[in-house]
PDB file of C-alpha atoms in Angstrom:
ATOM      1  CA  MET D  69       0.000   0.000   0.000  1.00 53.00           C
ATOM      2  CA  ASN D  70       1.443   3.400  -1.005  1.00 82.00           C
ATOM      3  CA  THR D  71       1.607   6.340   1.367  1.00 85.00           C
ATOM      4  CA  MET D  72      -1.389   8.133  -0.185  1.00 87.00           C
ATOM      5  CA  SER D  73      -3.608   5.085   0.256  1.00 89.00           C
ATOM      6  CA  ALA D  74      -2.291   4.705   3.793  1.00 85.00           C
ATOM      7  CA  ALA D  75      -3.148   8.327   4.578  1.00 88.00           C
ATOM      8  CA  ILE D  76      -6.691   7.910   3.239  1.00 92.00           C
ATOM      9  CA  GLY D  77      -7.117   4.698   5.215  1.00 91.00           C
ATOM     10  CA  PHE D  78      -5.840   6.393   8.354  1.00 87.00           C
ATOM     11  CA  GLU D  79      -8.202   9.361   7.990  1.00 92.00           C
ATOM     12  CA  TRP D  80     -11.127   7.086   7.174  1.00 95.00           C
ATOM     13  CA  LEU D  81     -10.455   5.007  10.271  1.00 93.00           C
ATOM     14  CA  LYS D  82     -10.515   8.132  12.466  1.00 91.00           C
ATOM     15  CA  LEU D  83     -13.704   9.389  10.823  1.00 95.00           C
ATOM     16  CA  ARG D  84     -15.456   6.025  11.046  1.00 94.00           C
ATOM     17  CA  ARG D  85     -14.658   5.580  14.736  1.00 94.00           C
ATOM     18  CA  ALA D  86     -15.643   9.103  15.764  1.00 95.00           C
ATOM     19  CA  ARG D  87     -18.967   9.505  17.546  1.00 95.00           C
ATOM     20  CA  LEU D  88     -19.354  12.882  15.854  1.00 96.00           C
ATOM     21  CA  THR D  89     -19.469  11.182  12.448  1.00 96.00           C
ATOM     22  CA  TRP D  90     -22.296   8.855  13.418  1.00 97.00           C
ATOM     23  CA  VAL D  91     -24.330  11.634  14.998  1.00 97.00           C
ATOM     24  CA  ALA D  92     -23.773  13.844  11.940  1.00 97.00           C
ATOM     25  CA  THR D  93     -24.771  11.028   9.587  1.00 97.00           C
ATOM     26  CA  VAL D  94     -28.007  10.353  11.459  1.00 97.00           C
ATOM     27  CA  VAL D  95     -28.888  14.050  11.685  1.00 97.00           C
ATOM     28  CA  LEU D  96     -28.179  14.874   8.035  1.00 97.00           C
ATOM     29  CA  GLY D  97     -29.121  11.578   6.411  1.00 97.00           C
ATOM     30  CA  LEU D  98     -32.228  10.697   8.426  1.00 95.00           C
ATOM     31  CA  ALA D  99     -33.441  13.274  10.952  1.00 95.00           C
ATOM     32  CA  VAL D 100     -33.528  16.365   8.717  1.00 93.00           C
ATOM     33  CA  PRO D 101     -35.370  14.642   5.820  1.00 92.00           C
ATOM     34  CA  LEU D 102     -37.904  13.136   8.230  1.00 91.00           C
ATOM     35  CA  LEU D 103     -38.370  16.500   9.934  1.00 88.00           C
ATOM     36  CA  SER D 104     -39.083  18.134   6.590  1.00 85.00           C
ATOM     37  CA  THR D 105     -41.591  15.395   5.796  1.00 82.00           C
ATOM     38  CA  GLY D 106     -43.353  16.033   9.097  1.00 81.00           C
ATOM     39  CA  LEU D 107     -43.472  19.758   8.361  1.00 80.00           C
ATOM     40  CA  LEU D 108     -44.941  19.076   4.933  1.00 78.00           C
ATOM     41  CA  ALA D 109     -47.610  16.874   6.513  1.00 73.00           C
ATOM     42  CA  ALA D 110     -48.487  19.771   8.817  1.00 71.00           C
ATOM     43  CA  ALA D 111     -48.750  22.087   5.809  1.00 68.00           C
ATOM     44  CA  ARG D 112     -51.170  19.716   4.096  1.00 68.00           C
ATOM     45  CA  SER D 113     -53.346  19.272   7.160  1.00 67.00           C
ATOM     46  CA  ASP D 114     -56.384  21.356   8.088  1.00 65.00           C
ATOM     47  CA  SER D 115     -54.660  22.598  11.221  1.00 66.00           C
ATOM     48  CA  THR D 116     -54.584  26.329  11.925  1.00 65.00           C
ATOM     49  CA  SER D 117     -51.625  26.072  14.299  1.00 66.00           C
ATOM     50  CA  GLN D 118     -48.678  28.419  13.938  1.00 68.00           C
ATOM     51  CA  LEU D 119     -46.508  25.520  12.770  1.00 62.00           C
ATOM     52  CA  ALA D 120     -48.962  24.574  10.027  1.00 61.00           C
ATOM     53  CA  VAL D 121     -49.297  28.177   8.865  1.00 63.00           C
ATOM     54  CA  LYS D 122     -45.513  28.563   8.714  1.00 65.00           C
ATOM     55  CA  ALA D 123     -45.187  25.248   6.899  1.00 62.00           C
ATOM     56  CA  ARG D 124     -47.619  26.376   4.196  1.00 62.00           C
ATOM     57  CA  THR D 125     -45.382  29.330   3.365  1.00 65.00           C
ATOM     58  CA  MET D 126     -42.576  26.865   2.599  1.00 63.00           C
ATOM     59  CA  ALA D 127     -44.665  24.264   0.744  1.00 63.00           C
ATOM     60  CA  THR D 128     -45.400  26.258  -2.402  1.00 62.00           C
ATOM     61  CA  GLU D 129     -45.772  23.152  -4.578  1.00 65.00           C
ATOM     62  CA  THR D 130     -47.815  19.992  -4.292  1.00 64.00           C
ATOM     63  CA  GLY D 131     -46.982  16.313  -4.664  1.00 75.00           C
ATOM     64  CA  TRP D 132     -43.431  15.091  -4.962  1.00 80.00           C
ATOM     65  CA  SER D 133     -42.125  18.500  -6.014  1.00 78.00           C
ATOM     66  CA  GLY D 134     -43.421  19.929  -2.746  1.00 78.00           C
ATOM     67  CA  GLN D 135     -41.771  17.083  -0.847  1.00 83.00           C
ATOM     68  CA  PHE D 136     -38.403  17.752  -2.448  1.00 86.00           C
ATOM     69  CA  THR D 137     -38.670  21.540  -2.261  1.00 83.00           C
ATOM     70  CA  VAL D 138     -39.390  21.621   1.477  1.00 83.00           C
ATOM     71  CA  ALA D 139     -36.659  19.059   2.175  1.00 88.00           C
ATOM     72  CA  GLY D 140     -34.229  21.071   0.085  1.00 87.00           C
ATOM     73  CA  GLN D 141     -34.873  24.208   2.109  1.00 86.00           C
ATOM     74  CA  PHE D 142     -34.025  22.320   5.299  1.00 89.00           C
ATOM     75  CA  LEU D 143     -30.978  20.647   3.788  1.00 92.00           C
ATOM     76  CA  SER D 144     -29.573  23.891   2.367  1.00 90.00           C
ATOM     77  CA  VAL D 145     -28.847  24.955   5.946  1.00 94.00           C
ATOM     78  CA  ALA D 146     -28.271  21.527   7.491  1.00 96.00           C
ATOM     79  CA  VAL D 147     -25.581  20.494   4.995  1.00 97.00           C
ATOM     80  CA  LEU D 148     -23.522  23.608   5.693  1.00 97.00           C
ATOM     81  CA  VAL D 149     -23.823  23.246   9.468  1.00 97.00           C
ATOM     82  CA  VAL D 150     -23.325  19.480   9.759  1.00 97.00           C
ATOM     83  CA  VAL D 151     -20.645  19.023   7.094  1.00 98.00           C
ATOM     84  CA  GLY D 152     -19.006  22.252   8.230  1.00 97.00           C
ATOM     85  CA  VAL D 153     -18.644  21.015  11.797  1.00 97.00           C
ATOM     86  CA  VAL D 154     -17.204  17.696  10.592  1.00 97.00           C
ATOM     87  CA  ALA D 155     -14.770  19.552   8.302  1.00 97.00           C
ATOM     88  CA  CYS D 156     -13.566  21.660  11.228  1.00 97.00           C
ATOM     89  CA  TRP D 157     -13.095  18.524  13.333  1.00 96.00           C
ATOM     90  CA  ILE D 158     -11.197  16.645  10.620  1.00 95.00           C
ATOM     91  CA  PHE D 159      -8.717  19.463  10.022  1.00 95.00           C
ATOM     92  CA  GLY D 160      -8.444  20.763  13.571  1.00 92.00           C
ATOM     93  CA  ARG D 161      -8.642  17.664  15.723  1.00 89.00           C
ATOM     94  CA  GLU D 162      -4.912  16.893  15.900  1.00 85.00           C
ATOM     95  CA  PHE D 163      -4.115  20.475  16.924  1.00 88.00           C
ATOM     96  CA  THR D 164      -6.797  20.658  19.610  1.00 85.00           C
ATOM     97  CA  ASP D 165      -5.936  17.217  21.007  1.00 82.00           C
ATOM     98  CA  ARG D 166      -2.188  17.923  20.662  1.00 83.00           C
ATOM     99  CA  THR D 167      -1.625  14.750  18.678  1.00 77.00           C
ATOM    100  CA  VAL D 168      -0.320  16.433  15.532  1.00 74.00           C
ATOM    101  CA  ALA D 169       3.181  15.139  16.284  1.00 70.00           C
ATOM    102  CA  GLY D 170       1.818  11.645  15.682  1.00 67.00           C
ATOM    103  CA  LEU D 171       1.051  12.592  12.077  1.00 66.00           C
ATOM    104  CA  LEU D 172       4.619  13.693  11.506  1.00 65.00           C
ATOM    105  CA  SER D 173       5.984  10.374  12.747  1.00 67.00           C
ATOM    106  CA  LEU D 174       4.236   8.490   9.927  1.00 68.00           C
ATOM    107  CA  PRO D 175       5.929   7.939   6.530  1.00 71.00           C
ATOM    108  CA  THR D 176       3.439  10.234   4.787  1.00 79.00           C
ATOM    109  CA  THR D 177       3.913  13.835   3.683  1.00 85.00           C
ATOM    110  CA  ARG D 178       1.850  16.626   5.214  1.00 86.00           C
ATOM    111  CA  ILE D 179       0.164  17.468   1.916  1.00 90.00           C
ATOM    112  CA  GLN D 180      -0.839  13.828   1.506  1.00 90.00           C
ATOM    113  CA  PHE D 181      -2.591  13.998   4.861  1.00 89.00           C
ATOM    114  CA  ALA D 182      -4.404  17.150   3.761  1.00 93.00           C
ATOM    115  CA  VAL D 183      -5.483  15.522   0.493  1.00 95.00           C
ATOM    116  CA  ALA D 184      -6.623  12.465   2.438  1.00 95.00           C
ATOM    117  CA  LYS D 185      -8.666  14.624   4.799  1.00 96.00           C
ATOM    118  CA  PHE D 186     -10.432  16.341   1.886  1.00 97.00           C
ATOM    119  CA  THR D 187     -10.977  12.993   0.139  1.00 97.00           C
ATOM    120  CA  VAL D 188     -12.552  11.350   3.184  1.00 97.00           C
ATOM    121  CA  LEU D 189     -14.635  14.415   4.027  1.00 97.00           C
ATOM    122  CA  SER D 190     -15.967  14.745   0.461  1.00 97.00           C
ATOM    123  CA  ALA D 191     -16.779  11.039   0.176  1.00 98.00           C
ATOM    124  CA  TRP D 192     -18.582  10.909   3.524  1.00 98.00           C
ATOM    125  CA  ALA D 193     -20.529  14.123   2.873  1.00 98.00           C
ATOM    126  CA  THR D 194     -21.605  13.026  -0.620  1.00 98.00           C
ATOM    127  CA  VAL D 195     -22.759   9.600   0.565  1.00 98.00           C
ATOM    128  CA  THR D 196     -24.614  11.154   3.509  1.00 98.00           C
ATOM    129  CA  CYS D 197     -26.409  13.601   1.199  1.00 97.00           C
ATOM    130  CA  ALA D 198     -27.306  10.652  -1.042  1.00 97.00           C
ATOM    131  CA  LEU D 199     -28.706   8.907   2.043  1.00 97.00           C
ATOM    132  CA  ALA D 200     -30.767  12.032   2.755  1.00 96.00           C
ATOM    133  CA  ALA D 201     -32.164  11.913  -0.798  1.00 94.00           C
ATOM    134  CA  VAL D 202     -33.092   8.253  -0.379  1.00 95.00           C
ATOM    135  CA  THR D 203     -34.748   9.004   2.971  1.00 95.00           C
ATOM    136  CA  ILE D 204     -36.785  11.779   1.357  1.00 91.00           C
ATOM    137  CA  VAL D 205     -37.993   9.425  -1.381  1.00 91.00           C
ATOM    138  CA  VAL D 206     -38.856   6.655   1.077  1.00 90.00           C
ATOM    139  CA  ALA D 207     -40.705   9.105   3.318  1.00 88.00           C
ATOM    140  CA  GLY D 208     -42.538  10.410   0.268  1.00 84.00           C
ATOM    141  CA  LEU D 209     -43.596   6.904  -0.714  1.00 84.00           C
ATOM    142  CA  VAL D 210     -45.232   6.579   2.685  1.00 83.00           C
ATOM    143  CA  THR D 211     -47.099   9.889   2.430  1.00 77.00           C
ATOM    144  CA  GLU D 212     -47.601  10.279  -1.329  1.00 66.00           C
ATOM    145  CA  THR D 213     -49.534   8.413  -4.009  1.00 54.00           C
ATOM    146  CA  GLY D 214     -48.564   8.053  -7.628  1.00 63.00           C
ATOM    147  CA  ALA D 215     -45.291   7.535  -9.396  1.00 75.00           C
ATOM    148  CA  LEU D 216     -42.391   9.916  -9.638  1.00 81.00           C
ATOM    149  CA  ARG D 217     -42.525  11.950 -12.839  1.00 84.00           C
ATOM    150  CA  ALA D 218     -39.597  13.302 -14.831  1.00 85.00           C
ATOM    151  CA  HIS D 219     -40.148  16.756 -13.334  1.00 83.00           C
ATOM    152  CA  ASP D 220     -40.001  15.297  -9.840  1.00 84.00           C
ATOM    153  CA  TRP D 221     -36.680  13.597 -10.522  1.00 88.00           C
ATOM    154  CA  ALA D 222     -35.380  16.906 -11.872  1.00 89.00           C
ATOM    155  CA  VAL D 223     -36.319  18.643  -8.611  1.00 87.00           C
ATOM    156  CA  LEU D 224     -34.579  15.897  -6.624  1.00 91.00           C
ATOM    157  CA  GLY D 225     -31.491  16.320  -8.801  1.00 93.00           C
ATOM    158  CA  LYS D 226     -31.619  20.061  -8.158  1.00 93.00           C
ATOM    159  CA  LEU D 227     -31.686  19.387  -4.424  1.00 93.00           C
ATOM    160  CA  PHE D 228     -28.679  17.070  -4.627  1.00 95.00           C
ATOM    161  CA  LEU D 229     -26.719  19.532  -6.777  1.00 96.00           C
ATOM    162  CA  ALA D 230     -27.325  22.309  -4.256  1.00 96.00           C
ATOM    163  CA  ALA D 231     -26.123  19.974  -1.499  1.00 96.00           C
ATOM    164  CA  LEU D 232     -22.885  19.282  -3.417  1.00 97.00           C
ATOM    165  CA  LEU D 233     -22.299  23.021  -3.914  1.00 97.00           C
ATOM    166  CA  THR D 234     -22.769  23.533  -0.192  1.00 97.00           C
ATOM    167  CA  ILE D 235     -20.292  20.751   0.586  1.00 97.00           C
ATOM    168  CA  ILE D 236     -17.712  22.619  -1.515  1.00 97.00           C
ATOM    169  CA  LEU D 237     -18.357  25.726   0.588  1.00 97.00           C
ATOM    170  CA  THR D 238     -17.053  23.973   3.709  1.00 97.00           C
ATOM    171  CA  ALA D 239     -13.473  24.145   2.376  1.00 98.00           C
ATOM    172  CA  PRO D 240     -12.858  27.629   3.888  1.00 97.00           C
ATOM    173  CA  LEU D 241     -13.713  26.129   7.274  1.00 97.00           C
ATOM    174  CA  ALA D 242     -11.015  23.504   6.753  1.00 97.00           C
ATOM    175  CA  LEU D 243      -8.592  26.315   5.948  1.00 96.00           C
ATOM    176  CA  ALA D 244      -9.586  28.250   9.079  1.00 96.00           C
ATOM    177  CA  SER D 245      -9.200  25.188  11.304  1.00 95.00           C
ATOM    178  CA  SER D 246      -5.739  24.613   9.851  1.00 94.00           C
ATOM    179  CA  LEU D 247      -4.553  28.218  10.100  1.00 93.00           C
ATOM    180  CA  TRP D 248      -5.751  28.662  13.678  1.00 93.00           C
ATOM    181  CA  ARG D 249      -4.760  25.124  14.636  1.00 91.00           C
ATOM    182  CA  GLY D 250      -8.016  23.911  16.123  1.00 92.00           C
ATOM    183  CA  TYR D 251     -11.608  23.115  15.197  1.00 93.00           C
ATOM    184  CA  LEU D 252     -13.161  25.737  17.490  1.00 93.00           C
ATOM    185  CA  ALA D 253     -11.911  28.549  15.252  1.00 92.00           C
ATOM    186  CA  GLY D 254     -13.525  26.955  12.225  1.00 95.00           C
ATOM    187  CA  ILE D 255     -16.800  26.377  14.048  1.00 96.00           C
ATOM    188  CA  GLY D 256     -16.817  30.001  15.170  1.00 95.00           C
ATOM    189  CA  ILE D 257     -16.386  31.148  11.568  1.00 96.00           C
ATOM    190  CA  LEU D 258     -19.147  28.746  10.500  1.00 97.00           C
ATOM    191  CA  PHE D 259     -21.691  30.380  12.779  1.00 96.00           C
ATOM    192  CA  GLY D 260     -20.419  33.790  11.732  1.00 96.00           C
ATOM    193  CA  LEU D 261     -21.111  32.823   8.119  1.00 96.00           C
ATOM    194  CA  LEU D 262     -24.655  31.816   9.050  1.00 96.00           C
ATOM    195  CA  VAL D 263     -25.264  35.281  10.502  1.00 96.00           C
ATOM    196  CA  VAL D 264     -23.714  37.063   7.512  1.00 96.00           C
ATOM    197  CA  THR D 265     -25.794  34.895   5.169  1.00 95.00           C
ATOM    198  CA  GLN D 266     -28.971  36.017   6.894  1.00 94.00           C
ATOM    199  CA  LEU D 267     -27.907  39.662   6.715  1.00 95.00           C
ATOM    200  CA  ALA D 268     -26.939  39.415   3.047  1.00 94.00           C
ATOM    201  CA  THR D 269     -30.251  37.767   2.195  1.00 92.00           C
ATOM    202  CA  ALA D 270     -32.233  40.362   4.137  1.00 91.00           C
ATOM    203  CA  ALA D 271     -30.375  43.116   2.287  1.00 92.00           C
ATOM    204  CA  GLY D 272     -31.285  41.588  -1.069  1.00 91.00           C
ATOM    205  CA  LEU D 273     -27.712  40.524  -1.823  1.00 91.00           C
ATOM    206  CA  GLY D 274     -28.186  36.809  -1.201  1.00 93.00           C
ATOM    207  CA  GLY D 275     -27.965  35.895  -4.872  1.00 94.00           C
ATOM    208  CA  TRP D 276     -24.355  37.129  -4.996  1.00 95.00           C
ATOM    209  CA  PHE D 277     -23.377  35.677  -1.634  1.00 96.00           C
ATOM    210  CA  PRO D 278     -22.083  32.114  -2.199  1.00 96.00           C
ATOM    211  CA  TYR D 279     -23.420  30.747   1.083  1.00 96.00           C
ATOM    212  CA  ALA D 280     -26.934  32.015   0.351  1.00 96.00           C
ATOM    213  CA  ALA D 281     -27.303  31.275  -3.367  1.00 95.00           C
ATOM    214  CA  PRO D 282     -27.879  27.456  -3.170  1.00 95.00           C
ATOM    215  CA  GLY D 283     -30.579  27.837  -0.506  1.00 93.00           C
ATOM    216  CA  LEU D 284     -32.308  30.632  -2.397  1.00 94.00           C
ATOM    217  CA  TRP D 285     -32.205  28.492  -5.544  1.00 94.00           C
ATOM    218  CA  LEU D 286     -34.083  25.787  -3.650  1.00 90.00           C
ATOM    219  CA  GLY D 287     -36.792  28.235  -2.611  1.00 85.00           C
ATOM    220  CA  LEU D 288     -35.650  29.288   0.847  1.00 84.00           C
ATOM    221  CA  GLY D 289     -36.482  32.906   0.003  1.00 83.00           C
ATOM    222  CA  GLY D 290     -39.640  32.139  -1.965  1.00 81.00           C
ATOM    223  CA  THR D 291     -40.390  31.259  -5.571  1.00 82.00           C
ATOM    224  CA  ASP D 292     -39.484  34.711  -6.922  1.00 86.00           C
ATOM    225  CA  ALA D 293     -36.063  34.642  -5.262  1.00 88.00           C
ATOM    226  CA  ALA D 294     -35.456  31.113  -6.558  1.00 90.00           C
ATOM    227  CA  ALA D 295     -36.301  32.128 -10.124  1.00 90.00           C
ATOM    228  CA  ALA D 296     -33.959  35.140  -9.885  1.00 93.00           C
ATOM    229  CA  ILE D 297     -30.844  33.029  -9.185  1.00 95.00           C
ATOM    230  CA  THR D 298     -28.622  32.997 -12.273  1.00 95.00           C
ATOM    231  CA  LEU D 299     -26.040  30.411 -13.310  1.00 95.00           C
ATOM    232  CA  PRO D 300     -23.032  32.638 -12.450  1.00 95.00           C
ATOM    233  CA  GLN D 301     -24.502  33.209  -8.968  1.00 96.00           C
ATOM    234  CA  LEU D 302     -25.125  29.506  -8.492  1.00 95.00           C
ATOM    235  CA  LEU D 303     -21.562  28.629  -9.484  1.00 95.00           C
ATOM    236  CA  LEU D 304     -19.950  31.096  -7.062  1.00 96.00           C
ATOM    237  CA  PRO D 305     -19.276  28.308  -4.519  1.00 96.00           C
ATOM    238  CA  LEU D 306     -16.839  26.673  -6.968  1.00 97.00           C
ATOM    239  CA  PRO D 307     -14.065  29.312  -6.956  1.00 97.00           C
ATOM    240  CA  ILE D 308     -14.592  29.960  -3.227  1.00 97.00           C
ATOM    241  CA  GLY D 309     -14.392  26.296  -2.261  1.00 97.00           C
ATOM    242  CA  LEU D 310     -11.677  25.269  -4.687  1.00 97.00           C
ATOM    243  CA  GLY D 311      -9.570  28.317  -3.833  1.00 97.00           C
ATOM    244  CA  ALA D 312      -9.829  27.542  -0.120  1.00 97.00           C
ATOM    245  CA  ALA D 313      -8.975  23.887  -0.755  1.00 97.00           C
ATOM    246  CA  VAL D 314      -5.826  24.841  -2.695  1.00 96.00           C
ATOM    247  CA  ALA D 315      -4.845  27.320   0.018  1.00 96.00           C
ATOM    248  CA  THR D 316      -5.297  24.607   2.648  1.00 96.00           C
ATOM    249  CA  LEU D 317      -3.094  22.173   0.739  1.00 95.00           C
ATOM    250  CA  LEU D 318      -0.414  24.830   0.267  1.00 94.00           C
ATOM    251  CA  TRP D 319      -0.495  25.663   3.977  1.00 93.00           C
ATOM    252  CA  TRP D 320      -0.118  22.032   4.983  1.00 91.00           C
ATOM    253  CA  ASN D 321       2.682  21.598   2.456  1.00 88.00           C
ATOM    254  CA  GLY D 322       4.642  24.730   3.299  1.00 80.00           C
ATOM    255  CA  ASN D 323       3.669  26.246   6.632  1.00 61.00           C
ATOM    256  CA  GLY D 324       1.757  23.327   8.060  1.00 58.00           C
ATOM    257  CA  PRO D 325       2.279  21.418  11.268  1.00 55.00           C
ATOM    258  CA  THR D 326       5.931  21.040  12.198  1.00 54.00           C
ATOM    259  CA  GLU D 327       5.421  20.942  15.925  1.00 46.00           C
ATOM    260  CA  ASN D 328       2.821  21.422  18.615  1.00 40.00           C
ATOM    261  CA  ARG D 329       2.491  25.184  18.906  1.00 38.00           C
TER     262      ARG D 329
END
């Protein structure tokens, strides 16, 4: 086994054994889709409760499209929070636990460890989002009648694409956790981004703010806001995420961990 494969195996072993990973997988892959299904059921009921009224403002479509749209609005936030926290943990754990010296004792370069961390994070996040999509479909089969139409599959694909764009946006959190040598710094920036996203959206600038655009595209700001999202706005996460990923790799390769500081 070469050193790159060994690094990936090592990072996967840490991720698989971490309690955080299992909690994150259950929350993102099962709990959030089921919660959105419950909210949609409330929207379709005759209830006049505050929850039902709020749910009806989110469920602007009927049938499967409504199922996927409501779930997408939940996932647009949940993916950033859950995957973001895991990204901070993956890149900051050794610094916080003061075990980074153990990495340096292995016959693997620092940049290989960084690549392995991104590889494992991306694979886990993608599979977990796929699990969320499956959960949404299964939950819909329980509550819906009729077969999935081509339009419905297109909406589900839109949801999954937005989730992938959001996964890419967690790369700056990996960079922050590396630069400040600990996952708490990255988590702090994550919650700061959530606040700034709300402010940018409220100011009408959400379409040009990378962390807001995928959610708005899924209908988080209403149907008019979703229709106003353009392709350049939707693709903004790519240069942000890829640029942060490259910066993280360069940091690990050049100014990365050499000692416990």
